[in-house]
Coordinates of N, CA and C in Angstrom, one line a residue:
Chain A
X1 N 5.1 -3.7 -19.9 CA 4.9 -2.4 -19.2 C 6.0 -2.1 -18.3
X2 N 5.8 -0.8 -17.6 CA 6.8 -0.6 -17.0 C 7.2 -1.2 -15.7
X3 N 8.0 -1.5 -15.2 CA 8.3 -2.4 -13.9 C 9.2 -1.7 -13.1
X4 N 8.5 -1.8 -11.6 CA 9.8 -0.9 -10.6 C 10.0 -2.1 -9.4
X5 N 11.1 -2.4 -9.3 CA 11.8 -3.7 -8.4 C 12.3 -2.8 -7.0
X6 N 11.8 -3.2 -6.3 CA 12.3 -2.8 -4.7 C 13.1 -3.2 -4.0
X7 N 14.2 -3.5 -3.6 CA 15.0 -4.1 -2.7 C 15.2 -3.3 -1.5
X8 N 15.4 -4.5 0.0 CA 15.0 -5.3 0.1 C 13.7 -5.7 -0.1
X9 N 13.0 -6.5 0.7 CA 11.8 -6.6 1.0 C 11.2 -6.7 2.5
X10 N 12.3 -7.2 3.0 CA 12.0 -6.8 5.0 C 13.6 -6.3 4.7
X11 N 13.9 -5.8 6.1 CA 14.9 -4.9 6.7 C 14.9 -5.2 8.0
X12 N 15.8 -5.9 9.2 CA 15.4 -5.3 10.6 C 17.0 -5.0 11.4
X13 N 16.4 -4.3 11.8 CA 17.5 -2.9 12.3 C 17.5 -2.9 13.6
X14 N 18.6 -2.6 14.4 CA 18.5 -2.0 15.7 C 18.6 -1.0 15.6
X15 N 18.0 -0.3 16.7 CA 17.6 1.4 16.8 C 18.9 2.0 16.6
X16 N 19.1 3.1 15.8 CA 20.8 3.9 15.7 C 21.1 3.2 14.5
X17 N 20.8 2.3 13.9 CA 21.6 1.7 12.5 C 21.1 2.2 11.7
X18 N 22.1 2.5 10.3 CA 21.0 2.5 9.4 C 20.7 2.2 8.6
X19 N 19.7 2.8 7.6 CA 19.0 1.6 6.8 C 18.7 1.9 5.3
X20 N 18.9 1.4 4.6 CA 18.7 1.5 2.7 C 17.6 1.0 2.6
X21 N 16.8 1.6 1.4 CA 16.0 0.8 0.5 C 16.4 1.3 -1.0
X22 N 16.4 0.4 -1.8 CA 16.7 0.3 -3.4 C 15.4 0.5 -4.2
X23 N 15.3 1.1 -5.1 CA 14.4 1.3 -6.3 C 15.1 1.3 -7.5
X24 N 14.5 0.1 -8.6 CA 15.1 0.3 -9.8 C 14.0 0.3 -10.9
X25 N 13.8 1.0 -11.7 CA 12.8 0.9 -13.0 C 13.2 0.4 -13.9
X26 N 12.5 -0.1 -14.5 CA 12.6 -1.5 -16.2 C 12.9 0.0 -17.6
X27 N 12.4 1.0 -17.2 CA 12.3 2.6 -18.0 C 13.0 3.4 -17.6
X28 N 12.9 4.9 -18.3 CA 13.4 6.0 -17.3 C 12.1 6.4 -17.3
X29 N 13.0 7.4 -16.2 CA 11.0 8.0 -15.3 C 11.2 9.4 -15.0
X30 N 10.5 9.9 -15.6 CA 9.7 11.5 -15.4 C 10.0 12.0 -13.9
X31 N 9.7 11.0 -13.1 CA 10.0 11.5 -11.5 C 9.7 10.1 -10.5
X32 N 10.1 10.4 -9.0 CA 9.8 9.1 -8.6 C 9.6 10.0 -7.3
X33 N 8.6 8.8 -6.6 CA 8.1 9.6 -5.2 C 8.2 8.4 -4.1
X34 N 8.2 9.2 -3.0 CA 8.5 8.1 -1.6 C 7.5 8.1 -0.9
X35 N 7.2 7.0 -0.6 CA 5.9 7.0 0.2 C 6.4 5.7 1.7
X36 N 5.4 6.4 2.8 CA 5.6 5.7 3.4 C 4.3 5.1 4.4
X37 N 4.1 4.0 4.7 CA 2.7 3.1 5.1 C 3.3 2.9 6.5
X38 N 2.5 3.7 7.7 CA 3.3 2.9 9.0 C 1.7 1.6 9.5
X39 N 2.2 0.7 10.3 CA 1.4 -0.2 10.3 C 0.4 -0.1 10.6
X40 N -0.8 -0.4 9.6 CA -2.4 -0.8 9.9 C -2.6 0.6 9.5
X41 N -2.0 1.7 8.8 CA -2.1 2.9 8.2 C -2.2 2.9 6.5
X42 N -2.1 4.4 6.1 CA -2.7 4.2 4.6 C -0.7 4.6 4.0
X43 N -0.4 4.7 2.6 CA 0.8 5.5 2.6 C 0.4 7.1 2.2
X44 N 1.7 7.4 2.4 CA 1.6 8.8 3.0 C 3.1 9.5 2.3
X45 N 2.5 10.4 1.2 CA 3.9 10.7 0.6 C 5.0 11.5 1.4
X46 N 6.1 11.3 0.5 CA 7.1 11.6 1.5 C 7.9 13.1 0.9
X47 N 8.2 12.4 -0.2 CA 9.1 13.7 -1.3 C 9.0 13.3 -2.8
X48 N 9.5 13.9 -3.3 CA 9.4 13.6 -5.1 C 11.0 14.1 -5.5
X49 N 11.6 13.2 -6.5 CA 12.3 13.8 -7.1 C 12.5 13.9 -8.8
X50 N 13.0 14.9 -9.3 CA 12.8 14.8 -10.4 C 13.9 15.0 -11.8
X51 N 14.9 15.4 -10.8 CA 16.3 15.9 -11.7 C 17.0 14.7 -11.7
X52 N 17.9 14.6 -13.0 CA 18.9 13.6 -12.7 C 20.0 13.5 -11.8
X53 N 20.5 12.9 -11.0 CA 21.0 12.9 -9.6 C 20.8 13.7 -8.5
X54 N 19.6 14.2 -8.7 CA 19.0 14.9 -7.7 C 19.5 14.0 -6.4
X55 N 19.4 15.0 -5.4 CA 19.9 14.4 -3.8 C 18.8 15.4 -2.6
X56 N 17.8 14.8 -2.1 CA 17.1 15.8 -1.1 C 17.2 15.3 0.1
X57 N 17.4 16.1 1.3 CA 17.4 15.8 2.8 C 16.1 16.0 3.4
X58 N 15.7 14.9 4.2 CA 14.7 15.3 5.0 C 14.8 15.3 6.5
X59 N 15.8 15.5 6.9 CA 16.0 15.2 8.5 C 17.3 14.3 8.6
X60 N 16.6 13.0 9.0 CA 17.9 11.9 8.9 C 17.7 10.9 7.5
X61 N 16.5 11.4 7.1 CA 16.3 11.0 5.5 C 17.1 11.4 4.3
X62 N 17.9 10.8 3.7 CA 18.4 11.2 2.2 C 17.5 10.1 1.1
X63 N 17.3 11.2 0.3 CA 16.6 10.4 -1.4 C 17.3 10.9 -2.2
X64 N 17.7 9.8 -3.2 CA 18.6 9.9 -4.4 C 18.2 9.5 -5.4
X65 N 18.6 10.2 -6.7 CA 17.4 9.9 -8.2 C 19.0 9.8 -9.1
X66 N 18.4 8.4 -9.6 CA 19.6 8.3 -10.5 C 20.2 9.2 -11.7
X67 N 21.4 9.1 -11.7 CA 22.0 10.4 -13.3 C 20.8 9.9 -14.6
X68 N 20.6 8.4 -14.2 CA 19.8 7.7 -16.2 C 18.6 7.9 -15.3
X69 N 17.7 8.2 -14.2 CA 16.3 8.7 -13.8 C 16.0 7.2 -13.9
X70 N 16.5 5.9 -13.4 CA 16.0 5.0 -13.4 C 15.7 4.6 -12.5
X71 N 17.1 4.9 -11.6 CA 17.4 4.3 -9.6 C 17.0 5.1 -9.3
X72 N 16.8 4.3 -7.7 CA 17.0 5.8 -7.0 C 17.2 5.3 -5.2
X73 N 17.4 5.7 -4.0 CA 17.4 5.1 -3.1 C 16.8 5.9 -1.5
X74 N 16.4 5.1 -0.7 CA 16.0 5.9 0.5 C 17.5 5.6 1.6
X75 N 17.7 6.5 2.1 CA 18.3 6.4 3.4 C 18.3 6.8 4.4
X76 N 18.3 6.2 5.3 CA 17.8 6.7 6.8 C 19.2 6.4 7.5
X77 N 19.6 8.1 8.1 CA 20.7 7.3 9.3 C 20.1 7.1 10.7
X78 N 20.7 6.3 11.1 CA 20.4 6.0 12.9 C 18.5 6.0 13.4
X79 N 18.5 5.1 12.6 CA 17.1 4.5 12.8 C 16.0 4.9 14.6
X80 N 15.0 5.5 14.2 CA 14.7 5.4 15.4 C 13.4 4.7 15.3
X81 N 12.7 4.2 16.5 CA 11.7 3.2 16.5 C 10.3 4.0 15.9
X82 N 10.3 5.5 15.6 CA 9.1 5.9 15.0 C 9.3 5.4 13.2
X83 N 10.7 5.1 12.8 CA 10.5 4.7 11.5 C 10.1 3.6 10.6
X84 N 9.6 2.9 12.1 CA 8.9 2.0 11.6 C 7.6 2.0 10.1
X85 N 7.4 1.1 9.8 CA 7.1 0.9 8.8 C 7.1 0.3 6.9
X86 N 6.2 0.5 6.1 CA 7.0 0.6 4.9 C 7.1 1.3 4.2
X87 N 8.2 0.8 3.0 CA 8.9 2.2 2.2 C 8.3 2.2 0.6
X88 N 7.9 2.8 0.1 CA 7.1 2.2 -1.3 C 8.0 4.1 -2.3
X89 N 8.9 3.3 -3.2 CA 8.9 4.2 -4.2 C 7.9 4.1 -5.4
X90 N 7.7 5.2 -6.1 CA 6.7 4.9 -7.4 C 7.2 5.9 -8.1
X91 N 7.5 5.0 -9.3 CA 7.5 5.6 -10.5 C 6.5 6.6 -11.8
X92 N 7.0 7.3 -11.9 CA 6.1 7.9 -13.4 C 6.6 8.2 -14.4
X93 N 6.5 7.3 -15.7 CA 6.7 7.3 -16.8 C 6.6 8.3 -17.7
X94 N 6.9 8.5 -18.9 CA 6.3 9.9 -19.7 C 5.3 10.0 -19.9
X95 N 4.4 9.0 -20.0 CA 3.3 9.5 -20.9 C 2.1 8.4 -19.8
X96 N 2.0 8.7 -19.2 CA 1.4 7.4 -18.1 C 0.5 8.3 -17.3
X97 N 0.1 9.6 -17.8 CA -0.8 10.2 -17.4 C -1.0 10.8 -15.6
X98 N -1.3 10.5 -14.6 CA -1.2 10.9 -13.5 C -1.1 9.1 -12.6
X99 N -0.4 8.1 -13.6 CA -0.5 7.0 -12.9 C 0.9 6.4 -12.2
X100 N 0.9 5.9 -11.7 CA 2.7 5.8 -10.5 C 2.5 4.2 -11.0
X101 N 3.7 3.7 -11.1 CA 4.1 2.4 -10.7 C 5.0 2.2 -9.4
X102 N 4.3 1.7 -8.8 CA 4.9 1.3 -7.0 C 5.8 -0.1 -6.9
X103 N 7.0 0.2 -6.2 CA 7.3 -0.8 -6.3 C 7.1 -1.7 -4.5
X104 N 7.5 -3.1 -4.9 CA 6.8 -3.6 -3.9 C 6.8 -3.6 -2.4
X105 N 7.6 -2.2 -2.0 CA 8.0 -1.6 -0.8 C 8.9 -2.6 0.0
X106 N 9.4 -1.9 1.1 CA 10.6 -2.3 2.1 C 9.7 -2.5 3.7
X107 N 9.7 -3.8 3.9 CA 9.0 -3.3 5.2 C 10.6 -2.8 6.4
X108 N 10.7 -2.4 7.2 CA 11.4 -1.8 8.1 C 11.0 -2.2 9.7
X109 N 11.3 -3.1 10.4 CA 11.5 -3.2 11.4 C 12.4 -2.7 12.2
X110 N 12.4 -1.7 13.3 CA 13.1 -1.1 14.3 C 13.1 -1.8 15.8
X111 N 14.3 -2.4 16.5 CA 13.9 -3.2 17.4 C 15.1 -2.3 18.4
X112 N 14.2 -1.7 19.4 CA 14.9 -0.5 20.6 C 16.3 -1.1 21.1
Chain B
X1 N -8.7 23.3 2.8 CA -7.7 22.3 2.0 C -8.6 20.7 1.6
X2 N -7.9 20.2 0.9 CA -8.1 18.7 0.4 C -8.2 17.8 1.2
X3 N -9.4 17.0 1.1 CA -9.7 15.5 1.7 C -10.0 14.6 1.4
X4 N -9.7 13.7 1.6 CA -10.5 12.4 0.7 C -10.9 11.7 1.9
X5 N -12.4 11.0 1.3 CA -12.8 10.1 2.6 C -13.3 8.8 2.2
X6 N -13.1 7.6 2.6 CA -13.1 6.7 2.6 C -14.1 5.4 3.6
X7 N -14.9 5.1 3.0 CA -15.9 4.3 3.8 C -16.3 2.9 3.1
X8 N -16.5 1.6 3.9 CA -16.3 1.9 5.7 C -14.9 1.6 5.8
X9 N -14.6 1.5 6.8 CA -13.1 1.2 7.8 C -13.2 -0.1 7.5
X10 N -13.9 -1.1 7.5 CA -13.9 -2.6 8.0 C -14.9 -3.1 7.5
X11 N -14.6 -4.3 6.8 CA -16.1 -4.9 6.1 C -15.7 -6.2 5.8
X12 N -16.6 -7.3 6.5 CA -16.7 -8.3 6.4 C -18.0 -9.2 5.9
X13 N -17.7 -10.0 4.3 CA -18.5 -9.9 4.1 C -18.4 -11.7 3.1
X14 N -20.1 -12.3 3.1 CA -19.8 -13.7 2.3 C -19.6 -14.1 1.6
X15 N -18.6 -14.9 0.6 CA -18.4 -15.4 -0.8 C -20.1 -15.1 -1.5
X16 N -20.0 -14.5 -2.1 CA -21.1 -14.4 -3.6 C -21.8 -12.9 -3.1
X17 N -21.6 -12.4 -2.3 CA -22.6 -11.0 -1.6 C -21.7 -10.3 -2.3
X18 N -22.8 -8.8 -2.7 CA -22.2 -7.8 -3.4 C -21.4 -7.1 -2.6
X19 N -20.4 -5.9 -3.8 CA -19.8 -5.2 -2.8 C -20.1 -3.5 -3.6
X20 N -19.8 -2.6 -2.4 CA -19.9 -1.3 -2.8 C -19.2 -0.7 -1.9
X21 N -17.6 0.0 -2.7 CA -17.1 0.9 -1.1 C -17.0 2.3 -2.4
X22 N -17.0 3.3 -1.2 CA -17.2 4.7 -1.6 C -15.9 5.5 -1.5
X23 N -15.8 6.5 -2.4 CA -14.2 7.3 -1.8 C -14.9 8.7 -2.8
X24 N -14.8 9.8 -1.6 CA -14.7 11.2 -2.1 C -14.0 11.8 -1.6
X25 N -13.8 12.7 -2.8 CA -12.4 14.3 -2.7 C -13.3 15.5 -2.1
X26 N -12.7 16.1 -1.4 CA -13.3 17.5 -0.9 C -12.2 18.5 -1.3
X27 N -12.3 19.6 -1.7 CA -11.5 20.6 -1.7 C -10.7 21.0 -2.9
X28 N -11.0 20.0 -4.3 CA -10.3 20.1 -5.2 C -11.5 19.7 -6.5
X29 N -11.0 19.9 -7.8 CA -12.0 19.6 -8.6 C -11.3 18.8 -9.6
X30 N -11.9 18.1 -10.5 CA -11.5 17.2 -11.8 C -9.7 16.7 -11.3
X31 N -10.0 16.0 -10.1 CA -8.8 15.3 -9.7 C -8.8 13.8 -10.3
X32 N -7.6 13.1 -10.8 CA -7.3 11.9 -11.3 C -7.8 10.7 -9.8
X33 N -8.6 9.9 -10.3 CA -8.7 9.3 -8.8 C -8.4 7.8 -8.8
X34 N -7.9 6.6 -8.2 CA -7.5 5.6 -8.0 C -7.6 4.5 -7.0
X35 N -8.4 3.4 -7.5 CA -8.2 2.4 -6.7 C -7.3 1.0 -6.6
X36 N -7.0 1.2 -5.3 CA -5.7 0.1 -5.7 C -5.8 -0.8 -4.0
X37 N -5.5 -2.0 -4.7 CA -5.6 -2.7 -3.8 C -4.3 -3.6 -3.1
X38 N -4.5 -3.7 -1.7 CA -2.9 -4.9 -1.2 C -3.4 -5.5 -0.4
X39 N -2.7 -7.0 -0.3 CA -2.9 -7.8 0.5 C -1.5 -8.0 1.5
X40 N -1.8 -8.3 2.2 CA -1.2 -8.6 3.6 C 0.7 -8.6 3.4
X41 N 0.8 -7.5 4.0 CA 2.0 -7.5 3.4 C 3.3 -7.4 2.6
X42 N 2.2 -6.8 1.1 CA 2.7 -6.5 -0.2 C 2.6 -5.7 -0.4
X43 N 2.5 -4.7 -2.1 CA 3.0 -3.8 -2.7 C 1.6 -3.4 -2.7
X44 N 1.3 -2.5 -3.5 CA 0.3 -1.8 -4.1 C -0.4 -2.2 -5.4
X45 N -1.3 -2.8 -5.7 CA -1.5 -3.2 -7.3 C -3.0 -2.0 -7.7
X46 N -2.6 -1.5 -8.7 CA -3.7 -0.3 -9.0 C -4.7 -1.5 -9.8
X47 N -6.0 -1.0 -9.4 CA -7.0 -1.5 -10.0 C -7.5 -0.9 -11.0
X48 N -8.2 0.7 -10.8 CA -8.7 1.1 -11.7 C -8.2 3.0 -11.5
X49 N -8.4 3.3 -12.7 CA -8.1 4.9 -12.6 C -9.3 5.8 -13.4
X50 N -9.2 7.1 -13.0 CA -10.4 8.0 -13.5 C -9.7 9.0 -13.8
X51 N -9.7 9.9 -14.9 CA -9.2 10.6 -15.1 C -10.9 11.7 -15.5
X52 N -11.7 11.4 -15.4 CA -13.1 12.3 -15.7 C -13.9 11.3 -14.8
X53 N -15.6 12.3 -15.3 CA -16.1 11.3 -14.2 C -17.0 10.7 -16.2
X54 N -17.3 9.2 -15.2 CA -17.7 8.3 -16.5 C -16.6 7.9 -17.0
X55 N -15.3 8.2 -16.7 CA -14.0 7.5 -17.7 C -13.5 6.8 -16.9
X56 N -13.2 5.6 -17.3 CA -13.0 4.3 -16.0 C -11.6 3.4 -16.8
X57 N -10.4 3.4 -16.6 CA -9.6 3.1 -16.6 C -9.2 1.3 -16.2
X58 N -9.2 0.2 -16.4 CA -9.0 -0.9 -15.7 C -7.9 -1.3 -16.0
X59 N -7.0 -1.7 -15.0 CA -5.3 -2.1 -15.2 C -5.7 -3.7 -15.1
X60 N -6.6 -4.4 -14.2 CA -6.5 -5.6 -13.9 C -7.5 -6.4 -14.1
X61 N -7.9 -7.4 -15.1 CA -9.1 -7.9 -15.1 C -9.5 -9.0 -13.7
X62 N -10.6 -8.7 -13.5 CA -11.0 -9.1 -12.6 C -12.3 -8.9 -12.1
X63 N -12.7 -9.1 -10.5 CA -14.1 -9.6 -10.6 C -14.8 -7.9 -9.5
X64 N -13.7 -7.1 -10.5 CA -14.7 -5.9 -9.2 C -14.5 -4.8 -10.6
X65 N -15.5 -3.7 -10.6 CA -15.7 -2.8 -11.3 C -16.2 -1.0 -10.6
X66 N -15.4 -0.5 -11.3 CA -15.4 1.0 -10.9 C -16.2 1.8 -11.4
X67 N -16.9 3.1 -11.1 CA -17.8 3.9 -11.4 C -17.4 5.2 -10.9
X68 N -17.2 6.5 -11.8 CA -17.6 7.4 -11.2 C -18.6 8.3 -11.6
X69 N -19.3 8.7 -11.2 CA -20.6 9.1 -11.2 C -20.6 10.6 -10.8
X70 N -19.7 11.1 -10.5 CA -19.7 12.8 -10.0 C -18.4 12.8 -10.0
X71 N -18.0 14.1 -10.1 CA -16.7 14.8 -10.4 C -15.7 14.0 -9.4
X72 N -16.1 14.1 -7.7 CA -14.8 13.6 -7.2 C -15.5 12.7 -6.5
X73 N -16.5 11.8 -6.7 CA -17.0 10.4 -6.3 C -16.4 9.2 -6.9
X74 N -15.6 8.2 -6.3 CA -15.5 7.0 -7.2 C -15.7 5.6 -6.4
X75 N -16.5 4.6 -6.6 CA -17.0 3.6 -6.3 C -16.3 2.8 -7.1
X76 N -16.6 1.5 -5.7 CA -15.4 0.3 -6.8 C -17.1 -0.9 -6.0
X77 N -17.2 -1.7 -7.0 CA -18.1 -2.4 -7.0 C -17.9 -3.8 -7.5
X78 N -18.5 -5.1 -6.4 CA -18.6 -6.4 -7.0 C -19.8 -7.1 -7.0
X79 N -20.4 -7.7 -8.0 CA -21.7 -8.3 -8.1 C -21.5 -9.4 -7.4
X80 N -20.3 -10.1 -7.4 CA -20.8 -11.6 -6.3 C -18.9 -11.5 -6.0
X81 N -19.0 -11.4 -4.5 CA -17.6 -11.5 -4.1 C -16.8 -12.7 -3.9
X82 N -15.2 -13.1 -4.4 CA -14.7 -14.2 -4.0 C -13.6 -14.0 -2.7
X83 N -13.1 -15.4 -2.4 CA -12.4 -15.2 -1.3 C -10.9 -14.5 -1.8
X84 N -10.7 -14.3 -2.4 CA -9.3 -14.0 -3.3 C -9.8 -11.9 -3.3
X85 N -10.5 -11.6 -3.2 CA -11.6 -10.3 -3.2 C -10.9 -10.0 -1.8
X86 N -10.2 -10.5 -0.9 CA -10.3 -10.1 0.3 C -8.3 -9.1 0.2
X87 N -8.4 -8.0 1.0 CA -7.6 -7.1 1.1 C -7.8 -6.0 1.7
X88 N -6.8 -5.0 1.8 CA -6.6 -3.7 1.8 C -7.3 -2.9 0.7
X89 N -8.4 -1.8 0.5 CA -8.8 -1.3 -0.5 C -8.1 0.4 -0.4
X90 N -7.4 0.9 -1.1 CA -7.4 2.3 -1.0 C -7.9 3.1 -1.9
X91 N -8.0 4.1 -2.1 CA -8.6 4.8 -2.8 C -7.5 6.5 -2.4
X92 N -7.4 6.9 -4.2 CA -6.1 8.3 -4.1 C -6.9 8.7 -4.8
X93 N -6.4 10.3 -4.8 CA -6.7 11.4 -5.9 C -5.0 12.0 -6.0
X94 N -5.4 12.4 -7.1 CA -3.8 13.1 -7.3 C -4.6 14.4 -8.2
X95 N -3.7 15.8 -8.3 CA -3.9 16.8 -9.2 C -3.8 15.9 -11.0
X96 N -5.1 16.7 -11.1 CA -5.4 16.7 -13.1 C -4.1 17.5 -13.6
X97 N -3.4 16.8 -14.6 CA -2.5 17.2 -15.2 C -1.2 17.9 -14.2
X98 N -1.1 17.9 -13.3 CA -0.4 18.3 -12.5 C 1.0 17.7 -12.8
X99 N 1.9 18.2 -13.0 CA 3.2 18.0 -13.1 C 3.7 17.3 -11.5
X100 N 3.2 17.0 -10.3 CA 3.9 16.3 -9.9 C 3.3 15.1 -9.3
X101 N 1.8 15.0 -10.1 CA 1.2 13.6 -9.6 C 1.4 13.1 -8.3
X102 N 1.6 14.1 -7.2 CA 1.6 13.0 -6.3 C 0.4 12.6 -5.5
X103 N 0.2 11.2 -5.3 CA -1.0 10.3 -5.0 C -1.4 10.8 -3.5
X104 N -2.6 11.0 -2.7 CA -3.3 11.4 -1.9 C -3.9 10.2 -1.1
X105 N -3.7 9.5 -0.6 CA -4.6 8.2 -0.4 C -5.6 8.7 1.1
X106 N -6.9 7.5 1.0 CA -7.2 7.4 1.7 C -7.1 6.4 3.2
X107 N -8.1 6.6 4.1 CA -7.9 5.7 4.9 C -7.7 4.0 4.7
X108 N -8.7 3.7 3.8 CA -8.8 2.4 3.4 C -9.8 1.6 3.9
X109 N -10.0 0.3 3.3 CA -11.0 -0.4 4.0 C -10.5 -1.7 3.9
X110 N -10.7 -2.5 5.0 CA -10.2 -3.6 5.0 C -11.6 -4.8 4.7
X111 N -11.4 -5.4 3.9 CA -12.0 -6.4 3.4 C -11.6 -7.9 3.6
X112 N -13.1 -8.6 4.6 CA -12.6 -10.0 4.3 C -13.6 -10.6 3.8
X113 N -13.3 -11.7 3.3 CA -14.3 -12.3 2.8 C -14.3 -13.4 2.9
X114 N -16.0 -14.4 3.3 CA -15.6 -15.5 4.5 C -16.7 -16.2 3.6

């Protein structure tokens, strides 16, 4: 079945650095979405992308969708201590109906 | 607009006692709905999906089973709980056929089991 690998798995940052997380799928994928879980919370989507090398801004957020729709990456510049949290991309396959494969998120520590 | 609610918050409960947690959609109809569970620290592992009501989806064999019973009601249920049973429970709806699936979660319920 289809498999999405996360790298890292922790992250810890001082406040102002910044910070990657990697997503890679075993497939290509229809679209991939970002979600993010802050602690003792639920996750909470972030953006979707769906073109090949799509590039979207969210602030100090960049998300990137690979040219083959397999990768894709989060980036955050200059970390601040609200970005705490985790980072969970999920994938959707072609034919996988309204189901995501998540991969096993980035936890993100911010230390002021 | 759209809600999903999730009950209870917190449930602590003893190796072999049943279980029953509840999750309903407000504001939308014939939405895809999902339960997925994590444990301390991890990813997300989907348990079960609905794409109608009565159509019950299972990704993971195991010792809990899903029900939906009304359009945007879905129930995840265990006849005798183990200690491995214990986690984070969420529960999503996403748009029916919706071209951008994206998942809605709830609050959650945290589950231990003692």
């Amino acid at each position: 079945g289809q498999q999405v690998m996360q790298i890292p798995q922790y992250q810890h940052v001082q406040e102002g650095e910044d910070f990657t997380t990697y997503c890679n799928s075993s497939t290509t994928l229809s679209n991939i979405q970002w979600y993010k879980q802050r602690p003792g919370g639920h996750p909470v989507f972030l953006i979707q992308l769906v073109k090949s090398g799509e590039v979207k801004k969210q602030k100090r957020l960049t998300f990137q969708f690979g040219e083959a729709k397999k990768n894709s990456s989060l980036h955050i510049t200059a970390t601040q201590t609200t970005d705490v949290g985790t980072y969970f991309c999920a994938g959707k396959g072609g034919t996988s109906y309204g189901k995501l494969t998540f991969g096993q998120g980035t936890i993100l520590t911010v230390h002021p | 607009s759209q809600t999903i609610h999730q009950w209870p918050a917190t449930l602590v409960q003893p190796v072999g006692s049943p279980l029953s947690l509840e999750c309903t959609v407000e504001g939308t109809s014939n939405p895809n709905l999902y339960w997925y569970r994590q444990a301390a620290g991890r990813g997300l592992q989907l348990l079960f999906y609905s794409v109608g009501i009565g159509q019950i989806s299972s990704e993971v064999p195991q010792n809990l089973s899903a029900s939906r019973p009304q359009d945007r009601q879905f129930i995840l249920s265990s006849k005798k709980l183990l200690l491995s049973d214990s986690g984070f429970y969420l529960c999503a709806w996403s748009v029916m056929g919706g071209s951008k699936n994206i998942q809605y979660f709830g609050a959650g319920t945290r589950l231990s089991v003692l």
